[in-house]
Short mmCIF file of C-alpha atoms in Angstrom, two decimals:
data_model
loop_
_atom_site.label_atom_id
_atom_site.label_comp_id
_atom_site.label_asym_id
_atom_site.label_seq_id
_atom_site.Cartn_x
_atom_site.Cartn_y
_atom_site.Cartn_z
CA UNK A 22 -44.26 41.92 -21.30
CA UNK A 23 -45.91 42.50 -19.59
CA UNK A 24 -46.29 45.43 -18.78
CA UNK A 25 -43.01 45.75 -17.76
CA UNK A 26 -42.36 46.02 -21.26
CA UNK A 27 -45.75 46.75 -22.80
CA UNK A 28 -46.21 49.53 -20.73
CA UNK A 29 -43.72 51.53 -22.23
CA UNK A 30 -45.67 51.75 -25.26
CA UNK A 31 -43.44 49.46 -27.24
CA UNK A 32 -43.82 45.49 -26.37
CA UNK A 33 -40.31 43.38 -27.00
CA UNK A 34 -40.39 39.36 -27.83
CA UNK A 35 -39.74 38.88 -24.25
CA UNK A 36 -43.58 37.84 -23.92
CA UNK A 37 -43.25 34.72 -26.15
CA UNK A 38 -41.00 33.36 -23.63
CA UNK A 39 -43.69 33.61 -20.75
CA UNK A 40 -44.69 29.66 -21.51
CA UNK A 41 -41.53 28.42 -20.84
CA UNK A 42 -40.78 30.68 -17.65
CA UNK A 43 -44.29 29.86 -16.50
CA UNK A 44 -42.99 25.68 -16.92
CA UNK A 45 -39.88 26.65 -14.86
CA UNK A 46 -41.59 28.44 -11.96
CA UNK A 47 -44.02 25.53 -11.27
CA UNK A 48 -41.02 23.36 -10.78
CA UNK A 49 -38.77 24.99 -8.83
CA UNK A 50 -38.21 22.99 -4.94
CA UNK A 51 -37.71 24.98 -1.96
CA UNK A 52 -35.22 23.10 0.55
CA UNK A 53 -36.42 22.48 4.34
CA UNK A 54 -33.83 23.99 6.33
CA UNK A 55 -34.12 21.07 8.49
CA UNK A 56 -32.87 18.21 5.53
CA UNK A 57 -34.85 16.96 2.61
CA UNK A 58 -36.67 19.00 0.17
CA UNK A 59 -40.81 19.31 0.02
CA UNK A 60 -42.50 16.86 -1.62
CA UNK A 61 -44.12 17.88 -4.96
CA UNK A 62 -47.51 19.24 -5.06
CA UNK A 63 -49.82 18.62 -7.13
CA UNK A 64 -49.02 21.79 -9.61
CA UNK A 65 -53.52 22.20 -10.55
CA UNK A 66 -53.71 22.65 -6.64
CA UNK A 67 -50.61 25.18 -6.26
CA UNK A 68 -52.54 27.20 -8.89
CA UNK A 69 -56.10 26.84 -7.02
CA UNK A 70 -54.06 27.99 -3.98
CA UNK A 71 -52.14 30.95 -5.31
CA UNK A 72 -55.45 32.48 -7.00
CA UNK A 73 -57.13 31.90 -3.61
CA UNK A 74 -54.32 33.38 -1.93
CA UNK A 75 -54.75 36.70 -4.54
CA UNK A 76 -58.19 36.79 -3.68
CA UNK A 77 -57.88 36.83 0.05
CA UNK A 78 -55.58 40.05 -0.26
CA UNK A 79 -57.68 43.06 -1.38
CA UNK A 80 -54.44 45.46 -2.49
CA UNK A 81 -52.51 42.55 -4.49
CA UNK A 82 -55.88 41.45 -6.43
CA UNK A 83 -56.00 45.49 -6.92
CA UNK A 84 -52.86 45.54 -8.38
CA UNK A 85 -53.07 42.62 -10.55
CA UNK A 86 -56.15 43.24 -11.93
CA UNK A 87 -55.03 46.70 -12.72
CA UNK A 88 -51.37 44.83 -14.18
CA UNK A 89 -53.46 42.65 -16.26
CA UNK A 90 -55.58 45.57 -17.26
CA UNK A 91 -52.63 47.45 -18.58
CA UNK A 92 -51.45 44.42 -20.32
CA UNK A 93 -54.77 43.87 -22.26
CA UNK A 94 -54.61 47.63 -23.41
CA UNK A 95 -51.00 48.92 -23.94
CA UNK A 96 -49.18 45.75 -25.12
CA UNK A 97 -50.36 46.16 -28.73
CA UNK A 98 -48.82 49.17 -29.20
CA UNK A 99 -45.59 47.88 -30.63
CA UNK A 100 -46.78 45.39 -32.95
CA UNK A 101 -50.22 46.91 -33.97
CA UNK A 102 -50.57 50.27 -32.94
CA UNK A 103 -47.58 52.65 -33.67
CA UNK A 104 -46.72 50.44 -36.61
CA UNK A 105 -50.35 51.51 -38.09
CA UNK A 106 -50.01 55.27 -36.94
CA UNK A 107 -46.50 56.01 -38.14
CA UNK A 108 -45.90 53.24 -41.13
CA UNK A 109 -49.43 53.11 -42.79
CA UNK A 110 -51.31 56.51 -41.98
CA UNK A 111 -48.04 58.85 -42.01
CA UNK A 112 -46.16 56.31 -44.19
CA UNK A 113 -42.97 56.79 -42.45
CA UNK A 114 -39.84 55.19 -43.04
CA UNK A 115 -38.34 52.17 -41.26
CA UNK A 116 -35.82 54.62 -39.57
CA UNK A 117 -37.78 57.37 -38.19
CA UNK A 118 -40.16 54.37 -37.05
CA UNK A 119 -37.00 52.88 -35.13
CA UNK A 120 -36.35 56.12 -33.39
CA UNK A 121 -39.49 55.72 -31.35
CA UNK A 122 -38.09 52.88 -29.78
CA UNK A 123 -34.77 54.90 -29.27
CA UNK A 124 -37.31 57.34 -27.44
CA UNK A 125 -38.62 54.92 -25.35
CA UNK A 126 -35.44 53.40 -24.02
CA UNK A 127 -33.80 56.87 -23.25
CA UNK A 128 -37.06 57.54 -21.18
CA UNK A 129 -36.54 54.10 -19.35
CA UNK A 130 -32.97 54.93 -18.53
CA UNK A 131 -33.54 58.35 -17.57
CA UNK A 132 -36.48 57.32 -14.87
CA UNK A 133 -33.86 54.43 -13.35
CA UNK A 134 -31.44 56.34 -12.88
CA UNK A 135 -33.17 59.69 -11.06
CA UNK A 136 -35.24 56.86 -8.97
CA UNK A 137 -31.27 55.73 -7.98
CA UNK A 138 -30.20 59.26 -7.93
CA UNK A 139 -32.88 61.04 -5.37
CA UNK A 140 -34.59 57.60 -4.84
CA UNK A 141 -37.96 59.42 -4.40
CA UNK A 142 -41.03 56.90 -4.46
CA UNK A 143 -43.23 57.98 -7.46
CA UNK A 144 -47.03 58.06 -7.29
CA UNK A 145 -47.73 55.32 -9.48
CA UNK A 146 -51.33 56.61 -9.60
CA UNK A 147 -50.13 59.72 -11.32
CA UNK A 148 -47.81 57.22 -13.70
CA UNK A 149 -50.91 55.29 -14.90
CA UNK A 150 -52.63 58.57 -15.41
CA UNK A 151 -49.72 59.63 -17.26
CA UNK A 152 -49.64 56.39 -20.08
CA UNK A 153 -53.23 56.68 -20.35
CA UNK A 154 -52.96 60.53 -21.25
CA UNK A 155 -49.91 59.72 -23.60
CA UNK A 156 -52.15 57.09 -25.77
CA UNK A 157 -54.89 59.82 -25.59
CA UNK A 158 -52.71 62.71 -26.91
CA UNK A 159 -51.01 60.65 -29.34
CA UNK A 160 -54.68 59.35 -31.22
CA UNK A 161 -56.41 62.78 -30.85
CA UNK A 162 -53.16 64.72 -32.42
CA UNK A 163 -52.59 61.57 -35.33
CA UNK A 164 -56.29 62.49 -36.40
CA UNK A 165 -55.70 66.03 -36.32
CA UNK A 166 -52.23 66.35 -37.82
CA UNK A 167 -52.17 64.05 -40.82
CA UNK A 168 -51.85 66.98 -42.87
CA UNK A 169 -48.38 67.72 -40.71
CA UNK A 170 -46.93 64.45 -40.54
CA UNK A 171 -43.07 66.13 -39.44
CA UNK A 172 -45.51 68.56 -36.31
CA UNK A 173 -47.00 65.04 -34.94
CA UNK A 174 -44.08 63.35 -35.36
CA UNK A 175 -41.86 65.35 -33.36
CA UNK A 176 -44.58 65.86 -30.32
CA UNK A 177 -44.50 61.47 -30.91
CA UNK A 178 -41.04 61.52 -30.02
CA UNK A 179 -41.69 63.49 -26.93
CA UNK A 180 -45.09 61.81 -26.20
CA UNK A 181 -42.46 58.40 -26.26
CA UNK A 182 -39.70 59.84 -24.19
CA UNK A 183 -42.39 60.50 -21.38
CA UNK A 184 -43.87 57.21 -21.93
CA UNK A 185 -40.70 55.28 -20.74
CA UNK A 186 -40.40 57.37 -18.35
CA UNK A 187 -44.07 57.03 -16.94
CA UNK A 188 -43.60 53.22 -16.93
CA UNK A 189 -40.63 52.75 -15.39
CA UNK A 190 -42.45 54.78 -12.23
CA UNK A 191 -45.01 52.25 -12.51
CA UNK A 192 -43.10 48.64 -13.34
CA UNK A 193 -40.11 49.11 -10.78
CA UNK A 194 -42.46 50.45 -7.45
CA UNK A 195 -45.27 47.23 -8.88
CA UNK A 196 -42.71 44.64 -8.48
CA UNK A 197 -41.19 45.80 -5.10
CA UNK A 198 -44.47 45.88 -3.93
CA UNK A 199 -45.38 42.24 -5.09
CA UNK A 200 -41.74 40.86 -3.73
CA UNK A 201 -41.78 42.95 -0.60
CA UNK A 202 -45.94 42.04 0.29
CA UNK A 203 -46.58 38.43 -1.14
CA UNK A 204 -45.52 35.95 1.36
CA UNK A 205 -42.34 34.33 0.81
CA UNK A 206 -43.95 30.55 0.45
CA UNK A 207 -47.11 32.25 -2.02
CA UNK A 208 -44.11 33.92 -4.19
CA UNK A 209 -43.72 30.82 -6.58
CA UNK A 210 -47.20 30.40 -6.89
CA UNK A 211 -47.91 34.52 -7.28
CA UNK A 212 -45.54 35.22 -9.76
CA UNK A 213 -45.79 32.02 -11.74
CA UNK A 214 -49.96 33.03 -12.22
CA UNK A 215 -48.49 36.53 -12.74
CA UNK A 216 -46.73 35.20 -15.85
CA UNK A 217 -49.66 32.85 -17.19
CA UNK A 218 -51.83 35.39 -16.93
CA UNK A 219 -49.76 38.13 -18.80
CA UNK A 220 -48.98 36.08 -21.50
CA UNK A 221 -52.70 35.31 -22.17
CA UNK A 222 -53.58 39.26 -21.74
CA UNK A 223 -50.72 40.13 -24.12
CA UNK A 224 -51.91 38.26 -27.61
CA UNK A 225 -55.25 38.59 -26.46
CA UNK A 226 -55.26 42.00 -26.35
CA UNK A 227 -53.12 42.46 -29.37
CA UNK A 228 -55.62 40.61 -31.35
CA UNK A 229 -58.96 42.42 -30.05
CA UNK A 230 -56.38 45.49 -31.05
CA UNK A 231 -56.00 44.28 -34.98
CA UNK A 232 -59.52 44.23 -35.00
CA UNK A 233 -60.11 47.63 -33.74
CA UNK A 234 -57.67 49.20 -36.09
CA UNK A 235 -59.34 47.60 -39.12
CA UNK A 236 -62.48 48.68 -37.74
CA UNK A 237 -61.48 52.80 -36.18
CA UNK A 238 -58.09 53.08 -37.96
CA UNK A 239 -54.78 52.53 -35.64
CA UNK A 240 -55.14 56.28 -34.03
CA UNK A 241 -58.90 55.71 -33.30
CA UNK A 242 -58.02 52.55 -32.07
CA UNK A 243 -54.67 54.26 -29.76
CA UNK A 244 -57.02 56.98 -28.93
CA UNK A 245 -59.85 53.85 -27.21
CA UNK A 246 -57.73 52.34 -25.44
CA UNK A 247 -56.39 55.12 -23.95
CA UNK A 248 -60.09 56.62 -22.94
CA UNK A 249 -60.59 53.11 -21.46
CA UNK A 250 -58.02 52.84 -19.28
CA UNK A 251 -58.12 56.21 -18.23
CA UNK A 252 -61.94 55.45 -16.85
CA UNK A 253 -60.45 52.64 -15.07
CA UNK A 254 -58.22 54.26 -13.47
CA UNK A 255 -60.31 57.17 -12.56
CA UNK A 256 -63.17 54.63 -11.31
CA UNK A 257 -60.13 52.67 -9.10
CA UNK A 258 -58.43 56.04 -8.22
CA UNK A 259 -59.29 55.75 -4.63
CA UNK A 260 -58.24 52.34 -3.89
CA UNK A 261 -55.05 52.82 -6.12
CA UNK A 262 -53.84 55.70 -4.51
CA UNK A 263 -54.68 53.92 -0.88
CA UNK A 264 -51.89 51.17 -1.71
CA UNK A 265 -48.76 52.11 -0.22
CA UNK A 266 -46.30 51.47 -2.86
#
């Protein structure tokens, strides 16, 4: 995913579907209560409109600029990033490499279900702090603990946990806010741009991040983009933390 899954550290497939969701959202009709259904618009204008419309609205461009952001940086991790900390620096086996992804989902479940359980709102500032911290942490202590490859790969397993955790208190609040705050005849258009946007950040950013890696190594790498998002966030941290979410 997005970041919905990228953000967790650990990207699925899901975002080579995006084309063909992207396709289906441009052609979906809305029915006129009143009889017939609206006439098809011309799909290069309902794009103009909906990036006008995104534009015109100071906290949604925020947000998806800072969505888009997040996509560009932490969807690599999956497929270039942990594969070239834990498989080719600490030479890991294919097992102990699958148990990050264990990590990962446990932290996802855990966050759903104590935002059902005491259905808090979560500072989704503090959660973007939080994923930028975790890539941080995890590239300073792979450069530092290659010597102790079981240490680092323990604190990994932690440093995952938390990271599933950290983005479900960013994706779930994101989304409400984009369903609950785009207007209901802009949605189509939003989320549709949303999608076609994502899925350009996503391989994008994954191949800038094959680059880096053969350039810094994959924890030098890890350990950029984390310091990058982290000064975007701390640059934006005013007008993030001003959104109501």
């Amino acid at each position: 995913m997005d970041f919905v899954t990228a953000s967790t550290g650990l990207i699925s497939p899901y975002w080579m579907g995006l084309p063909i969701r992207y396709i289906q959202l441009l052609h979906l009709k809305y029915i006129d209560k009143c009889g017939p259904s609206i006439q098809k618009k011309n799909k290069i204008k309902d794009i103009y409109e909906g990036l006008v419309y995104i534009k015109s609205n100071s906290n949604i461009m925020l947000l998806f600029l800072t969505f888009m952001i997040l996509n560009f940086l932490v969807a690599p991790t999956e497929n270039v990033f942990a594969p070239a900390i834990i498989k080719v620096i600490y030479k890991f086996s294919d097992s102990l490499f699958g148990l990050t992804s264990t990590a990962v989902s446990i932290g996802v479940i855990t966050a759903g279900a104590c935002m059902s359980i005491f259905k808090k709102k979560s500072n989704i500032l503090y959660a973007f702090y939080t994923q930028s911290i975790i890539m941080i942490v995890t590239g300073i202590l792979s450069l530092f603990l290659r010597g102790q490859p079981m240490i680092f790969f323990t604190i990994y397993i932690i440093l995952c946990l938390l990271s599933g955790y950290s983005s479900t208190l960013v994706n779930v609040p994101m989304i409400g806010y984009f369903q609950k705050n785009v207007e209901i005849d802009q949605q189509t258009q939003f989320f549709s741009i949303m999608t076609l946007f994502s899925n350009i950040a996503v391989p994008l950013g994954t191949f800038i991040a094959g680059i880096m890696c053969e350039l810094f190594g994959g924890d030098g790498a890890y350990l950029m983009n984390g310091i990058i998002m982290f000064i975007y966030l701390y640059i934006m941290r005013r007008d993030i933390k001003n959104v109501k979410i």
